Coordinates of C-alpha atoms in Angstrom, one line a residue:
Chain E
X1 CA 0.0 0.0 0.0
X2 CA 2.9 2.4 0.7
X3 CA 4.1 2.0 -2.9
X4 CA 0.5 2.4 -4.2
X5 CA 0.2 5.5 -2.0
X6 CA 3.4 7.1 -3.5
X7 CA 2.4 6.2 -7.0
X8 CA -1.1 7.7 -6.5
X9 CA 0.5 10.8 -5.0
X10 CA 2.8 11.3 -7.9
X11 CA -0.2 11.2 -10.2
X12 CA -2.3 13.5 -8.0
X13 CA 0.5 16.0 -7.7
X14 CA 0.6 16.5 -11.5
X15 CA -2.6 18.5 -11.3
X16 CA -2.4 19.8 -7.7
X17 CA 0.5 22.1 -7.0
X18 CA -0.5 22.3 -3.3
X19 CA 0.7 18.8 -2.7
X20 CA 4.0 18.3 -0.8
X21 CA 5.6 15.2 0.7
X22 CA 7.4 15.4 4.0
X23 CA 9.2 12.5 5.6
X24 CA 11.0 12.1 8.9
X25 CA 13.8 10.3 7.3
X26 CA 11.9 7.1 6.5
X27 CA 10.6 5.6 3.2
X28 CA 13.8 4.2 1.6
X29 CA 12.8 2.6 -1.7
X30 CA 9.3 3.9 -1.3
X31 CA 9.2 7.7 -1.6
X32 CA 11.8 8.1 -4.4
X33 CA 9.4 8.4 -7.3
X34 CA 7.9 11.5 -5.7
X35 CA 11.2 12.9 -4.5
X36 CA 12.7 12.5 -8.0
X37 CA 9.8 13.9 -9.9
X38 CA 9.1 16.8 -7.5
X39 CA 12.4 17.7 -5.7
X40 CA 11.1 21.1 -4.8
X41 CA 8.0 19.7 -3.2
X42 CA 9.8 17.0 -1.2
X43 CA 11.3 17.6 2.2
X44 CA 13.1 15.2 4.5
X45 CA 12.8 17.0 7.8
X46 CA 15.2 14.6 9.5
X47 CA 14.4 12.4 12.5
X48 CA 12.0 14.9 14.0
X49 CA 8.3 13.8 13.9
X50 CA 7.0 16.5 16.1
X51 CA 8.6 19.2 14.0
X52 CA 7.3 17.5 10.9
X53 CA 3.7 17.9 12.1
X54 CA 4.4 21.5 13.3
X55 CA 6.0 22.5 10.0
X56 CA 3.2 20.8 8.0
X57 CA 0.7 22.9 10.1
X58 CA 2.5 26.1 9.0
X59 CA 2.7 25.0 5.4
X60 CA -1.0 23.9 5.3
X61 CA -2.1 27.2 6.8
X62 CA -0.4 29.0 3.8
X63 CA -2.3 26.8 1.3
X64 CA -0.2 23.7 0.8
X65 CA -1.4 20.1 1.3
X66 CA 1.5 18.4 3.0
X67 CA 1.5 14.6 3.2
X68 CA 3.7 13.6 6.2
X69 CA 5.2 10.1 6.1
X70 CA 6.5 7.8 8.8
X71 CA 6.1 4.4 10.5
X72 CA 2.7 4.4 12.3
X73 CA 3.8 5.0 15.9
X74 CA 6.3 7.7 14.9
X75 CA 3.7 9.3 12.7
X76 CA 0.9 9.2 15.2
X77 CA 2.0 8.6 18.8
X78 CA 5.2 10.6 19.1
X79 CA 3.6 13.8 17.7
X80 CA 0.1 13.2 18.9
X81 CA -0.3 16.5 20.7
X82 CA 1.0 18.3 17.6
X83 CA -1.6 16.6 15.5
X84 CA -4.3 17.6 18.1
X85 CA -3.2 21.2 18.4
X86 CA -2.1 21.7 14.8
X87 CA -4.0 20.2 11.9
X88 CA -7.0 19.0 14.0
X89 CA -7.5 22.2 16.0
X90 CA -6.8 24.5 13.1
X91 CA -8.7 22.2 10.7
X92 CA -5.9 22.2 8.1
X93 CA -5.4 19.7 5.2
X94 CA -2.4 17.9 6.6
X95 CA -2.4 14.2 5.4
X96 CA -0.7 11.9 7.9
X97 CA 0.6 8.7 6.5
X98 CA 1.3 5.9 9.0
X99 CA 2.9 2.9 7.5
X100 CA 2.6 -0.5 9.3
X101 CA -0.8 -1.8 10.3
X102 CA -0.6 -3.7 13.5
X103 CA 2.5 -6.0 13.7
X104 CA 3.7 -5.7 10.1
X105 CA 7.1 -4.6 11.3
X106 CA 7.4 -8.0 13.0
X107 CA 11.1 -8.4 13.9
X108 CA 11.5 -4.7 14.4
X109 CA 9.6 -5.2 17.6
X110 CA 7.1 -3.3 19.7
X111 CA 8.5 0.2 19.1
X112 CA 7.4 -0.2 15.4
X113 CA 3.9 -1.7 15.9
X114 CA 0.8 0.3 15.2
X115 CA -1.7 -1.2 17.6
X116 CA -3.4 1.8 19.1
X117 CA -3.2 4.5 16.4
X118 CA -6.9 4.2 15.4
X119 CA -8.0 4.3 19.1
X120 CA -5.9 7.4 19.8
X121 CA -6.9 9.3 16.6
X122 CA -10.6 8.3 16.7
X123 CA -11.0 10.6 19.7
X124 CA -10.3 13.7 17.5
X125 CA -13.3 15.5 16.0
X126 CA -12.9 16.5 12.4
X127 CA -10.1 14.1 11.7
X128 CA -10.8 11.7 8.8
X129 CA -9.4 8.2 9.4
X130 CA -8.8 5.9 6.4
X131 CA -7.5 2.3 6.7
X132 CA -7.4 0.8 3.2
X133 CA -7.5 -2.9 2.7
X134 CA -5.4 -3.2 -0.4
X135 CA -3.4 -1.2 -3.0
X136 CA -6.3 -0.3 -5.3
X137 CA -8.4 0.9 -2.3
X138 CA -5.4 3.0 -1.2
X139 CA -5.3 4.7 -4.6
X140 CA -9.1 5.3 -4.7
X141 CA -9.0 6.6 -1.1
X142 CA -6.2 9.1 -1.8
X143 CA -8.0 10.4 -4.8
X144 CA -11.4 10.6 -3.2
X145 CA -10.1 12.5 -0.2
X146 CA -8.0 15.0 -2.1
X147 CA -10.4 17.9 -1.8
X148 CA -11.1 17.5 1.9
X149 CA -10.2 20.8 3.7
X150 CA -9.5 19.1 7.1
X151 CA -6.8 16.7 8.2
X152 CA -6.8 13.0 7.1
X153 CA -5.0 10.0 8.6
X154 CA -4.1 7.1 6.3
X155 CA -3.3 3.8 8.1
X156 CA -1.3 1.9 5.4
X157 CA 0.1 -1.6 5.1
X158 CA 3.7 -1.7 4.2
X159 CA 2.9 -4.6 1.8
X160 CA 1.6 -4.6 -1.7
X161 CA -1.3 -6.7 -2.7
X162 CA -4.8 -6.7 -4.2
X163 CA -8.1 -8.0 -2.9
X164 CA -10.0 -8.5 -6.2
X165 CA -13.4 -8.7 -4.3
X166 CA -13.1 -5.1 -3.3
X167 CA -12.9 -4.0 -7.0
X168 CA -11.0 -0.8 -6.1
X169 CA -14.0 0.7 -4.3
X170 CA -13.9 3.3 -1.5
X171 CA -16.4 5.8 -0.3
X172 CA -16.2 8.0 2.7
X173 CA -18.7 6.9 5.4
X174 CA -19.5 3.6 3.7
X175 CA -18.5 0.0 4.0
X176 CA -17.5 -2.4 1.2
X177 CA -19.3 -5.7 1.3
X178 CA -17.9 -9.1 0.3
X179 CA -20.4 -11.9 0.1
X180 CA -23.9 -11.9 1.5
X181 CA -24.0 -15.1 3.6
X182 CA -26.6 -15.2 6.3
X183 CA -24.8 -17.3 8.9
X184 CA -21.8 -15.2 9.9
X185 CA -21.1 -11.5 9.9
X186 CA -17.4 -10.5 10.0
X187 CA -16.4 -6.9 10.1
X188 CA -12.8 -6.2 9.1
X189 CA -10.4 -3.4 8.4
X190 CA -7.1 -3.1 6.5
X191 CA -4.7 -5.8 5.3
X192 CA -6.0 -8.4 7.7
X193 CA -9.1 -8.6 5.4
X194 CA -7.1 -11.1 3.5
X195 CA -7.1 -13.4 6.5
X196 CA -10.8 -12.8 7.0
X197 CA -11.6 -13.8 3.4
X198 CA -9.7 -17.0 3.9
X199 CA -11.4 -17.6 7.2
X200 CA -14.8 -17.1 5.5
X201 CA -13.8 -19.8 3.0
X202 CA -12.9 -22.2 5.8
X203 CA -16.2 -21.5 7.5
X204 CA -18.0 -22.0 4.2
X205 CA -16.3 -25.4 4.0
X206 CA -18.1 -26.2 7.2
X207 CA -21.4 -25.0 5.8
X208 CA -21.4 -21.5 7.3
X209 CA -21.9 -18.7 4.8
X210 CA -20.4 -15.3 5.6
X211 CA -21.0 -11.6 5.0
X212 CA -17.8 -9.6 5.2
X213 CA -18.0 -5.8 5.7
X214 CA -14.7 -4.0 5.2
X215 CA -14.4 -0.6 7.0
X216 CA -11.8 1.6 5.2
X217 CA -13.6 4.8 6.2
X218 CA -13.2 4.6 10.0
X219 CA -14.0 8.3 10.4
X220 CA -16.5 9.3 9.2
X221 CA -17.8 6.0 10.4
X222 CA -20.1 4.0 8.1
X223 CA -22.9 4.1 10.6
X224 CA -26.0 3.6 8.5
X225 CA -24.3 0.9 6.4
X226 CA -23.4 -1.0 9.6
X227 CA -26.8 -0.6 11.2
X228 CA -28.5 -2.1 8.1
X229 CA -26.5 -5.2 8.2
X230 CA -25.9 -5.6 12.0
X231 CA -29.6 -6.0 12.7
X232 CA -29.8 -9.1 10.6
X233 CA -27.3 -11.1 12.7
X234 CA -27.1 -12.5 16.2
X235 CA -23.3 -12.1 16.3
X236 CA -20.9 -9.6 14.7
X237 CA -17.3 -10.6 14.7
X238 CA -14.8 -7.7 14.3
X239 CA -11.3 -8.5 13.2
X240 CA -8.4 -6.0 13.2
X241 CA -4.7 -5.6 13.5
X242 CA -5.1 -3.3 16.5
X243 CA -5.7 -3.6 20.2
X244 CA -9.3 -4.6 20.7
X245 CA -9.7 -1.3 22.6
X246 CA -10.4 1.8 20.5
X247 CA -10.4 0.2 17.0
X248 CA -13.2 -1.0 14.8
X249 CA -14.4 -3.5 17.5
X250 CA -15.0 -0.5 19.8
X251 CA -16.5 1.4 16.9
X252 CA -19.0 -1.3 16.1
X253 CA -19.8 -1.8 19.9
X254 CA -20.5 1.9 20.2
X255 CA -22.9 1.8 17.2
X256 CA -24.7 -1.2 18.6
X257 CA -25.1 0.5 22.0
X258 CA -26.1 3.9 20.5
X259 CA -28.8 2.3 18.4
X260 CA -29.9 -0.5 20.8
X261 CA -29.2 -3.1 18.2
X262 CA -29.9 -6.7 19.2
X263 CA -26.5 -8.2 18.2
X264 CA -23.6 -9.4 20.3
X265 CA -20.2 -8.0 19.2
X266 CA -17.2 -10.3 19.5
X267 CA -13.9 -8.4 19.1
X268 CA -10.9 -10.2 17.6
X269 CA -7.7 -8.3 17.8
X270 CA -4.6 -7.9 19.9
X271 CA -5.5 -8.2 23.6
X272 CA -2.2 -8.5 25.5
X273 CA 1.2 -6.7 25.6
X274 CA 3.5 -8.4 23.0
X275 CA 6.3 -8.8 25.5
X276 CA 6.9 -12.4 24.7
X277 CA 8.8 -14.1 21.9
X278 CA 8.7 -12.0 18.7
X279 CA 8.5 -13.1 15.1
X280 CA 7.3 -12.0 11.7
X281 CA 3.9 -10.5 11.1
X282 CA 2.2 -13.8 10.2
X283 CA 3.7 -15.5 13.3
X284 CA 2.6 -12.7 15.6
X285 CA -0.9 -12.6 14.1
X286 CA -1.3 -16.4 14.4
X287 CA 0.2 -16.3 18.0
X288 CA -2.5 -13.8 18.8
X289 CA -5.4 -15.8 17.3
X290 CA -5.6 -13.7 14.1
X291 CA -4.5 -16.1 11.3
X292 CA -7.2 -17.2 8.9
X293 CA -7.4 -20.6 10.6
X294 CA -7.6 -19.2 14.1
X295 CA -10.2 -16.6 13.1
X296 CA -12.3 -19.3 11.6
X297 CA -11.9 -21.5 14.6
X298 CA -12.8 -18.8 17.1
X299 CA -15.8 -17.8 15.2
X300 CA -17.0 -21.4 14.8
X301 CA -16.5 -22.0 18.5
X302 CA -18.7 -19.0 19.5
X303 CA -21.4 -20.0 17.1
X304 CA -21.3 -23.7 18.2
X305 CA -21.5 -22.7 21.9
X306 CA -24.5 -20.5 21.2
X307 CA -26.6 -23.3 19.9
Chain I
X1 CA 0.8 55.5 17.5
X2 CA 4.4 55.0 18.4
X3 CA 5.7 51.8 20.0
X4 CA 6.6 53.8 23.1
X5 CA 3.1 55.1 23.6
X6 CA 1.5 51.8 22.8
X7 CA 3.6 49.8 25.3
X8 CA 2.4 51.9 28.2
X9 CA -1.1 51.5 27.0
X10 CA -0.6 47.8 26.6
X11 CA 0.6 47.6 30.3
X12 CA -2.5 49.5 31.5
X13 CA -4.8 47.2 29.6
X14 CA -3.0 44.2 31.0
X15 CA -3.6 45.5 34.5
X16 CA -7.2 46.5 33.9
X17 CA -8.2 43.3 32.3
X18 CA -6.3 41.0 34.7
X19 CA -8.0 42.8 37.6
X20 CA -11.5 42.8 36.0
X21 CA -11.2 39.0 35.2
X22 CA -9.2 38.3 38.4
X23 CA -6.7 36.1 36.6
X24 CA -2.9 35.8 36.7
X25 CA -0.1 35.6 34.1
X26 CA 0.3 39.3 34.7
X27 CA 4.1 39.2 35.0
X28 CA 4.6 37.3 31.8
X29 CA 2.4 39.7 29.9
X30 CA 4.2 42.7 31.3
X31 CA 7.5 41.1 30.3
X32 CA 6.6 41.1 26.6
X33 CA 4.6 44.4 26.4
X34 CA 7.4 46.3 24.7
X35 CA 8.2 43.5 22.3
X36 CA 4.6 43.2 21.3
X37 CA 4.4 47.0 20.9
X38 CA 7.6 47.1 18.8
X39 CA 6.2 44.3 16.5
X40 CA 2.6 45.6 16.1
X41 CA 3.4 49.3 16.0
X42 CA 6.8 49.5 14.4
X43 CA 7.8 46.3 12.6
X44 CA 5.1 44.1 11.1
X45 CA 3.1 44.8 7.9
X46 CA -0.4 43.7 8.5
X47 CA -2.8 45.8 6.5
X48 CA -5.6 43.5 7.6
X49 CA -5.6 40.3 9.7
X50 CA -7.2 38.5 6.7
X51 CA -4.6 39.7 4.1
X52 CA -3.0 36.5 2.9
X53 CA 0.4 38.2 2.4
X54 CA 0.5 39.8 5.8
X55 CA 3.5 39.2 8.1
X56 CA 2.6 36.5 10.6
X57 CA 3.0 36.5 14.4
X58 CA 2.9 33.5 16.7
X59 CA 2.8 34.0 20.4
X60 CA 4.4 30.7 21.2
X61 CA 4.4 31.6 24.9
X62 CA 0.6 31.7 24.8
X63 CA 0.2 32.6 28.4
X64 CA 1.1 36.2 27.7
X65 CA -2.0 36.6 25.4
X66 CA -3.3 39.5 27.3
X67 CA -0.5 41.6 25.9
X68 CA -1.5 40.4 22.4
X69 CA -5.2 41.3 23.0
X70 CA -4.2 44.7 24.2
X71 CA -2.3 45.3 20.9
X72 CA -5.3 44.0 18.9
X73 CA -7.5 46.5 20.7
X74 CA -5.1 49.3 20.1
X75 CA -5.1 48.4 16.4
X76 CA -8.9 48.5 16.4
X77 CA -9.1 44.8 15.5
X78 CA -11.3 44.2 18.6
X79 CA -13.7 46.6 20.3
X80 CA -13.5 47.5 24.0
X81 CA -16.7 45.5 24.6
X82 CA -14.9 42.5 23.2
X83 CA -11.8 43.2 25.2
X84 CA -14.0 43.2 28.3
X85 CA -15.0 39.6 27.6
X86 CA -11.4 38.4 28.5
X87 CA -11.8 35.2 30.4
X88 CA -15.6 35.5 30.6
X89 CA -18.0 32.9 29.3
X90 CA -18.6 32.9 25.5
X91 CA -15.4 34.8 24.9
X92 CA -12.9 34.6 22.0
X93 CA -10.2 35.9 24.4
X94 CA -9.1 33.1 26.8
X95 CA -5.9 32.9 28.8
X96 CA -4.0 31.4 25.7
X97 CA -4.8 32.7 22.2
X98 CA -7.2 30.7 20.1
X99 CA -7.5 30.7 16.4
X100 CA -11.1 31.8 16.5
X101 CA -10.0 35.3 17.3
X102 CA -9.4 37.4 14.2
X103 CA -5.7 38.3 14.1
X104 CA -4.5 35.1 15.8
X105 CA -2.6 33.2 13.1
X106 CA -2.0 30.0 15.2
X107 CA -3.6 29.0 18.5
X108 CA -1.0 28.3 21.2
X109 CA -0.7 27.4 24.8
X110 CA 1.4 24.2 24.6
X111 CA 4.9 25.5 24.9
X112 CA 7.3 25.0 22.0
X113 CA 4.8 24.3 19.3
X114 CA 4.7 27.9 18.0
X115 CA 8.2 27.9 16.7
X116 CA 7.5 24.7 14.7
X117 CA 4.4 26.2 13.1
X118 CA 6.4 29.4 12.4
X119 CA 9.2 27.4 10.6
X120 CA 6.5 25.9 8.3
X121 CA 4.7 29.2 7.8
X122 CA 8.0 31.0 6.9
X123 CA 9.1 28.1 4.6
X124 CA 5.7 28.4 2.9
X125 CA 6.3 32.1 2.2
X126 CA 9.7 31.3 0.6
X127 CA 8.1 28.6 -1.5
X128 CA 5.4 31.0 -2.6
X129 CA 8.0 33.7 -3.4
X130 CA 6.4 36.0 -0.9
X131 CA 8.2 38.7 1.0
X132 CA 6.2 38.1 4.1
X133 CA 8.0 37.4 7.4
X134 CA 7.1 35.3 10.3
X135 CA 7.7 36.5 13.9
X136 CA 7.5 34.1 16.8
X137 CA 7.8 35.1 20.5
X138 CA 9.1 32.4 22.8
X139 CA 10.1 32.5 26.4
X140 CA 13.5 31.5 27.7
X141 CA 12.0 28.7 29.7
X142 CA 10.2 27.5 26.6
X143 CA 13.6 26.6 25.3
X144 CA 13.4 23.7 27.8
X145 CA 11.2 22.0 25.1
X146 CA 13.0 19.7 22.7
X147 CA 10.8 20.9 19.8
X148 CA 12.4 24.3 20.0
X149 CA 15.7 22.8 19.0
X150 CA 14.2 20.5 16.4
X151 CA 12.6 23.5 14.7
X152 CA 15.9 25.6 15.2
X153 CA 17.9 22.9 13.3
X154 CA 15.2 22.8 10.6
X155 CA 15.1 26.5 10.0
X156 CA 18.8 26.8 9.6
X157 CA 19.1 23.8 7.3
X158 CA 16.5 25.3 5.0
X159 CA 17.9 28.8 5.3
X160 CA 14.6 30.2 6.4
X161 CA 15.8 33.8 6.7
X162 CA 12.3 35.3 6.9
X163 CA 11.9 33.7 10.3
X164 CA 12.4 35.8 13.4
X165 CA 12.4 34.2 16.8
X166 CA 12.3 36.7 19.7
X167 CA 13.3 35.1 23.0
X168 CA 11.8 36.8 26.1
X169 CA 14.8 36.3 28.4
X170 CA 13.3 37.2 31.8
X171 CA 15.0 34.4 33.7
X172 CA 11.9 33.1 35.3
X173 CA 9.5 30.2 34.8
X174 CA 6.4 29.0 36.5
X175 CA 7.9 27.5 39.7
X176 CA 11.2 29.3 39.9
X177 CA 14.1 31.1 38.3
X178 CA 15.4 29.4 35.1
X179 CA 18.9 29.0 36.5
X180 CA 17.5 27.0 39.4
X181 CA 14.9 25.0 37.5
X182 CA 16.7 24.1 34.2
X183 CA 19.4 26.5 33.3
X184 CA 19.2 27.6 29.7
X185 CA 22.4 29.8 29.8
X186 CA 24.2 30.7 27.7
X187 CA 21.1 31.0 25.5
X188 CA 22.5 33.3 22.8
X189 CA 25.5 31.0 22.4
X190 CA 23.2 28.0 22.0
X191 CA 21.2 29.7 19.2
X192 CA 24.5 30.7 17.6
X193 CA 25.8 27.1 17.8
X194 CA 22.7 26.0 16.0
X195 CA 23.6 28.3 13.2
X196 CA 21.2 31.2 13.8
X197 CA 21.9 34.9 13.3
X198 CA 21.8 36.1 16.9
X199 CA 21.3 39.7 18.1
X200 CA 21.1 40.7 21.7
X201 CA 18.6 43.5 22.5
X202 CA 17.0 45.3 25.4
X203 CA 13.6 43.7 25.4
X204 CA 12.1 46.9 26.9
X205 CA 13.3 49.2 24.1
X206 CA 10.9 49.0 21.2
X207 CA 13.3 51.2 19.3
X208 CA 16.2 48.8 19.8
X209 CA 14.0 45.8 18.8
X210 CA 12.9 47.6 15.7
X211 CA 16.4 48.6 14.7
X212 CA 17.7 45.0 15.3
X213 CA 15.0 43.6 13.0
X214 CA 16.0 46.2 10.4
X215 CA 19.6 45.0 10.7
X216 CA 18.4 41.4 10.2
X217 CA 17.0 42.3 6.8
X218 CA 20.5 42.4 5.5
X219 CA 21.2 38.8 6.5
X220 CA 19.7 36.6 3.8
X221 CA 20.9 33.1 4.6
X222 CA 20.1 32.4 8.2
X223 CA 17.0 32.7 10.5
X224 CA 17.2 35.3 13.2
X225 CA 17.1 35.0 17.0
X226 CA 16.7 38.2 19.0
X227 CA 17.7 37.5 22.6
X228 CA 15.6 40.1 24.3
X229 CA 16.7 40.7 27.8
X230 CA 13.6 41.5 29.9
X231 CA 12.4 41.9 33.4
X232 CA 9.6 39.7 34.5
X233 CA 6.7 42.0 35.6
X234 CA 8.4 45.0 34.0
X235 CA 6.8 48.3 35.0
X236 CA 5.2 47.2 38.3
X237 CA 7.8 47.5 41.0
X238 CA 6.4 44.9 43.4
X239 CA 6.0 42.4 40.6
X240 CA 9.4 42.6 39.0
X241 CA 11.4 39.4 39.2
X242 CA 8.8 37.8 41.6
X243 CA 7.8 34.2 40.9
X244 CA 4.4 34.8 42.6
X245 CA 3.3 37.0 39.7
X246 CA 3.4 34.2 37.2
X247 CA 0.0 33.0 38.4
X248 CA -1.2 35.4 41.1
X249 CA -4.1 37.8 40.5
X250 CA -4.1 41.3 42.1
X251 CA -5.9 42.5 45.1
X252 CA -7.6 45.9 44.8
X253 CA -4.7 47.6 46.6
X254 CA -2.1 45.9 44.5
X255 CA -4.0 47.0 41.3
X256 CA -4.0 50.6 42.5
X257 CA -0.3 50.5 43.2
X258 CA 0.4 48.8 39.9
X259 CA -1.5 51.4 38.0
X260 CA 0.5 54.1 39.7
X261 CA 3.7 52.4 38.7
X262 CA 2.7 52.0 35.1
X263 CA 1.6 55.6 34.8
X264 CA 4.9 56.8 36.3
X265 CA 6.8 54.6 33.7
X266 CA 4.9 56.3 30.8

């Protein structure tokens, strides 16, 4: 997605002179196409994420649209107060790019994991939050948010892949639906949607047909889309590469409570501190019950026990 | 209006409003009154607060906002009725400046952020081939914040010579003297070591501040740091260099004495 993002930005910048790209010294073998094509619109601010957000705030106030790039915790958590007091409070079109959904930086360890970014940023009024599920959705989302006058956060995977079922679609405040099975409802966000689709296949092998809702537009939240579908199910399983607090599991639970919907939310995500053995992304997801097999197993178990 | 006239008026407004609203931060506002007067009545070009090519000002030490509101009033950007809403419900004039007030370029209150916004705003002016300048007023204790030095490195590296940082060097911070809390000395040498064009000025001489900024116009490659030596609580004898007046509001008797002092100064 990070490559898809840069390619989309190069295209968009052709017709939009306001676009700048700032990095806090990250993005080797990713950002070069932009930096080479627009050297005057590219700034490596050095290893200084707080200043990157502050400088972007000043630039945006003068009419620019700065995209600021880093690995998720450095893009979001280190400069959080700057995001809050700068682009959010002043409602300026700063675009924050956080690379690494969940544990994608595997061996790099906890410092590089993005497990609470959505939870932290979802508290901020007027901040659009986008978590694409594949490359094509990244491109569409970058294009469809280009005219927003307020700040946007993009939670991107560092990997490149396509989910054909999504057919490039993205709309602010809407979900993308895959399948229309009546037995299981799974709500997913981001790259882990690949595991969810496989999990749905495994469930289907056992005779359970799934509906998958993909939330790429976390804020504005796809409230009416969710309400429509949630009411038809007894359980809603949310799956995310994020702590179960604050992410889409929380979002769905809030909507269920706000609208008194008669559905039980089961949140699948990271639940404990990852202070045990580390590994690659797939290993860590599996170890935390988030591989396709484990997702299918956990869903099956809940449904079986409910009978 | 000359900067000299306006700085005494700014001081009087600071005392009147701080008394009316019964709030503190008086010493900090008095400390910067002459710097604000020099900038708004002798240095900056702001035909209208909405003019996109105006000079920008950021009060990074947001807790001195009362001095800023006084300048806005003297520039007729806000009415006396509006000034009288300072720290009242439904006001646009809280303790720290908020963007919703016409004339405030960036809301502040969290120390250190203003200089980072300023670096971006000044860089934007250069990229847009505009002659506009960006002035940012920081306190000496604000230089405790790491972000000040992140922004300082950035501005030098990008040769942002239309950026002016004015450091209100009054030697005091909220809970004590800076040399006891976290010594920033030698502050001028630190800015010099970071590559800035540094000028030392008397922070209570609007004329000296104005002349120093004019001198800076001949330096095209580096951003400028004016180390403005000031007295905390300047103009009110019993407040000068007293930690108490960072937060303390005045009694009626103190207000009367303070007014006498300020009138004597003018």
